mmCIF file of C-alpha atoms in Angstrom:
data_model
loop_
_atom_site.group_PDB
_atom_site.id
_atom_site.type_symbol
_atom_site.label_atom_id
_atom_site.label_comp_id
_atom_site.label_asym_id
_atom_site.label_seq_id
_atom_site.Cartn_x
_atom_site.Cartn_y
_atom_site.Cartn_z
ATOM 1 C CA MET A 11 -2.020 9.192 -79.693
ATOM 2 C CA PHE A 12 -4.361 8.735 -82.686
ATOM 3 C CA ALA A 13 -1.679 7.145 -84.869
ATOM 4 C CA GLU A 14 -0.963 4.402 -82.308
ATOM 5 C CA ALA A 15 -4.652 3.480 -82.158
ATOM 6 C CA MET A 16 -4.791 3.037 -85.931
ATOM 7 C CA ASP A 17 -1.532 1.055 -86.359
ATOM 8 C CA GLY A 18 -2.151 -2.023 -88.457
ATOM 9 C CA PHE A 19 -5.642 -0.939 -89.559
ATOM 10 C CA VAL A 20 -6.233 -1.330 -93.310
ATOM 11 C CA ARG A 21 -9.947 -1.806 -94.077
ATOM 12 C CA HIS A 22 -13.199 -2.599 -92.320
ATOM 13 C CA GLU A 23 -16.325 -3.166 -94.380
ATOM 14 C CA THR A 24 -19.884 -3.607 -93.124
ATOM 15 C CA ILE A 25 -22.633 -4.707 -95.518
ATOM 16 C CA TYR A 26 -26.279 -4.490 -94.532
ATOM 17 C CA GLN A 27 -29.689 -4.822 -96.172
ATOM 18 C CA THR A 28 -32.161 -1.924 -96.278
ATOM 19 C CA GLU A 29 -35.530 -1.508 -97.968
ATOM 20 C CA ALA A 30 -33.697 0.243 -100.809
ATOM 21 C CA GLY A 31 -31.188 -2.602 -101.221
ATOM 22 C CA THR A 32 -27.737 -3.572 -100.024
ATOM 23 C CA VAL A 33 -25.514 -0.845 -98.600
ATOM 24 C CA SER A 34 -21.826 -1.142 -97.827
ATOM 25 C CA HIS A 35 -19.877 1.078 -95.400
ATOM 26 C CA ARG A 36 -16.093 1.122 -95.694
ATOM 27 C CA ASN A 37 -13.484 2.444 -93.321
ATOM 28 C CA ASP A 38 -10.064 2.530 -95.005
ATOM 29 C CA ALA A 39 -6.574 3.603 -93.962
ATOM 30 C CA GLY A 40 -4.391 4.569 -96.892
ATOM 31 C CA THR A 41 -1.937 6.894 -98.549
ATOM 32 C CA VAL A 42 -3.177 9.549 -100.975
ATOM 33 C CA ALA A 43 -2.157 8.810 -104.556
ATOM 34 C CA SER A 44 -4.053 11.698 -106.186
ATOM 35 C CA THR A 45 -7.031 14.013 -105.868
ATOM 36 C CA GLY A 46 -9.436 15.296 -108.475
ATOM 37 C CA GLU A 47 -12.114 17.956 -108.421
ATOM 38 C CA ALA A 48 -14.464 15.658 -106.500
ATOM 39 C CA SER A 49 -12.504 12.425 -106.068
ATOM 40 C CA LEU A 50 -9.723 10.887 -104.025
ATOM 41 C CA GLU A 51 -7.554 7.935 -105.006
ATOM 42 C CA TYR A 52 -5.476 6.242 -102.336
ATOM 43 C CA THR A 53 -3.421 3.099 -101.782
ATOM 44 C CA LEU A 54 -4.000 0.673 -98.907
ATOM 45 C CA ALA A 55 -1.101 -0.989 -97.072
ATOM 46 C CA THR A 56 -1.936 -4.178 -99.000
ATOM 47 C CA GLY A 57 -1.078 -2.373 -102.259
ATOM 48 C CA GLU A 58 -4.721 -2.250 -103.365
ATOM 49 C CA THR A 59 -5.828 1.043 -104.900
ATOM 50 C CA ALA A 60 -9.163 2.491 -103.816
ATOM 51 C CA SER A 61 -11.086 5.585 -104.839
ATOM 52 C CA VAL A 62 -13.994 7.592 -103.513
ATOM 53 C CA THR A 63 -16.010 10.519 -104.756
ATOM 54 C CA THR A 64 -16.737 13.539 -102.586
ATOM 55 C CA ASP A 65 -19.587 16.022 -102.419
ATOM 56 C CA ASP A 66 -20.565 19.103 -100.404
ATOM 57 C CA THR A 67 -21.360 16.997 -97.335
ATOM 58 C CA THR A 68 -17.972 15.244 -97.189
ATOM 59 C CA GLU A 69 -16.003 16.345 -94.117
ATOM 60 C CA ILE A 70 -12.227 16.607 -94.553
ATOM 61 C CA VAL A 71 -10.268 17.273 -91.371
ATOM 62 C CA SER A 72 -6.718 17.214 -90.093
ATOM 63 C CA LEU A 73 -6.001 16.396 -86.459
ATOM 64 C CA SER A 74 -3.230 17.991 -84.463
ATOM 65 C CA ALA A 75 -2.271 17.448 -80.823
ATOM 66 C CA GLU A 76 -2.642 20.250 -78.313
ATOM 67 C CA SER A 77 -1.616 20.258 -74.627
ATOM 68 C CA ILE A 78 -4.109 21.651 -72.157
ATOM 69 C CA GLU A 79 -3.648 22.402 -68.454
ATOM 70 C CA LEU A 80 -5.775 20.531 -65.947
ATOM 71 C CA GLY A 81 -6.704 23.162 -63.379
ATOM 72 C CA ASN A 82 -4.046 24.611 -61.084
ATOM 73 C CA SER A 83 -2.274 21.297 -60.490
ATOM 74 C CA GLY A 84 0.309 21.924 -63.220
ATOM 75 C CA ARG A 85 -0.666 18.681 -64.922
ATOM 76 C CA THR A 86 -1.415 18.647 -68.623
ATOM 77 C CA ARG A 87 -2.972 16.269 -71.112
ATOM 78 C CA GLU A 88 -3.055 16.122 -74.868
ATOM 79 C CA ARG A 89 -6.158 16.357 -76.982
ATOM 80 C CA LEU A 90 -6.747 16.186 -80.723
ATOM 81 C CA VAL A 91 -7.953 19.382 -82.373
ATOM 82 C CA PRO A 92 -9.624 19.145 -85.806
ATOM 83 C CA GLU A 93 -8.978 21.621 -88.624
ATOM 84 C CA THR A 94 -11.215 21.643 -91.714
ATOM 85 C CA LEU A 95 -9.409 21.155 -95.037
ATOM 86 C CA ALA A 96 -10.323 21.238 -98.721
ATOM 87 C CA LEU A 97 -9.815 18.212 -100.970
ATOM 88 C CA ALA A 98 -7.125 20.163 -102.853
ATOM 89 C CA ASP A 99 -5.134 20.400 -99.583
ATOM 90 C CA LEU A 100 -4.474 16.636 -99.616
ATOM 91 C CA ALA A 101 -1.061 16.090 -101.178
ATOM 92 C CA ALA A 102 0.151 12.782 -102.574
ATOM 93 C CA GLY A 103 1.748 10.741 -99.794
ATOM 94 C CA THR A 104 -0.594 12.022 -97.065
ATOM 95 C CA GLU A 105 -1.841 9.295 -94.694
ATOM 96 C CA VAL A 106 -5.653 9.328 -94.452
ATOM 97 C CA LEU A 107 -8.588 7.471 -92.915
ATOM 98 C CA VAL A 108 -11.660 7.350 -95.137
ATOM 99 C CA TRP A 109 -15.273 6.608 -94.161
ATOM 100 C CA ALA A 110 -17.366 5.914 -97.271
ATOM 101 C CA GLU A 111 -20.742 4.487 -98.302
ATOM 102 C CA SER A 112 -21.562 2.563 -101.465
ATOM 103 C CA GLN A 113 -23.705 4.220 -104.115
ATOM 104 C CA ALA A 114 -26.206 2.712 -106.576
ATOM 105 C CA ASP A 115 -23.639 2.882 -109.407
ATOM 106 C CA GLY A 116 -21.100 0.816 -107.413
ATOM 107 C CA SER A 117 -18.854 3.742 -106.479
ATOM 108 C CA PHE A 118 -18.185 4.894 -102.914
ATOM 109 C CA LEU A 119 -19.022 8.370 -101.597
ATOM 110 C CA ALA A 120 -16.738 9.642 -98.828
ATOM 111 C CA GLN A 121 -18.593 10.840 -95.776
ATOM 112 C CA ARG A 122 -15.441 11.784 -93.851
ATOM 113 C CA ILE A 123 -11.719 11.929 -94.632
ATOM 114 C CA VAL A 124 -9.315 12.378 -91.723
ATOM 115 C CA VAL A 125 -5.644 13.217 -92.230
ATOM 116 C CA ARG A 126 -3.597 11.122 -89.843
ATOM 117 C CA PRO A 127 -1.259 13.137 -87.599
ATOM 118 C CA ALA A 128 2.402 12.968 -88.592
ATOM 119 C CA ALA A 129 4.241 10.316 -86.593
ATOM 120 C CA GLU A 130 6.792 11.502 -84.071
ATOM 121 C CA LEU A 131 10.432 11.359 -85.113
ATOM 122 C CA THR A 132 11.844 7.930 -84.332
ATOM 123 C CA THR A 133 15.447 7.194 -83.449
ATOM 124 C CA ASP A 134 15.887 5.619 -86.898
ATOM 125 C CA ASP A 135 14.869 8.930 -88.479
ATOM 126 C CA ALA A 136 17.263 11.021 -86.364
ATOM 127 C CA THR A 137 19.933 12.876 -88.262
ATOM 128 C CA VAL A 138 23.677 12.952 -87.655
ATOM 129 C CA GLU A 139 23.333 16.619 -86.651
ATOM 130 C CA ASP A 140 20.738 15.656 -84.003
ATOM 131 C CA SER A 141 22.993 12.989 -82.475
ATOM 132 C CA THR A 142 26.061 15.274 -82.601
ATOM 133 C CA ALA A 143 24.130 18.030 -80.804
ATOM 134 C CA ASP A 144 22.909 15.502 -78.198
ATOM 135 C CA ASP A 145 26.474 14.205 -77.713
ATOM 136 C CA ALA A 146 27.846 17.719 -77.276
ATOM 137 C CA ALA A 147 25.171 18.533 -74.711
ATOM 138 C CA SER A 148 26.046 15.399 -72.721
ATOM 139 C CA GLY A 149 29.812 15.996 -72.865
ATOM 140 C CA ILE A 150 30.597 13.210 -75.368
ATOM 141 C CA THR A 151 33.295 14.110 -77.838
ATOM 142 C CA GLU A 152 34.184 12.384 -81.076
ATOM 143 C CA VAL A 153 37.695 11.019 -81.471
ATOM 144 C CA PRO A 154 39.200 11.842 -84.892
ATOM 145 C CA ALA A 155 40.146 8.770 -86.968
ATOM 146 C CA SER A 156 43.829 9.848 -86.988
ATOM 147 C CA ALA A 157 43.909 9.722 -83.158
ATOM 148 C CA ALA A 158 42.431 6.229 -82.942
ATOM 149 C CA PRO A 159 44.911 3.408 -82.187
ATOM 150 C CA ALA A 160 46.055 1.414 -85.217
ATOM 151 C CA ASP A 161 45.261 -2.295 -85.374
ATOM 152 C CA ALA A 162 48.385 -4.377 -84.788
#
């Protein structure tokens, strides 16, 4: 649900002028490369490396899908449920969305970091055991190579 909406998104940057000067807001989609005590380094799909600092006001959340019933009709719908995380919980390879604002020293301070939900298993990712179990359930049997007709 959330992952489909963010497919293809890499970076959006808005720059605006305030009385204090120019401020830049960045929204990035990337893959965590590393975390520090108060910093996050990640790689964008373009290969560019980006980093942000964090502070006590930075929100870090993970979203998971949950099915809820809609009244007595028996119908259900999915909703995303946030879970608060610590920066140390972000492992290398985790897909994240980062909202950050530029600082006077040129760095970016993360306001919010959202862990993207894991994508559903695709048919390309299915294992041999999965397909064998599916075949067995549907009555398909595998013919041993020794029983196959020889090419003439």
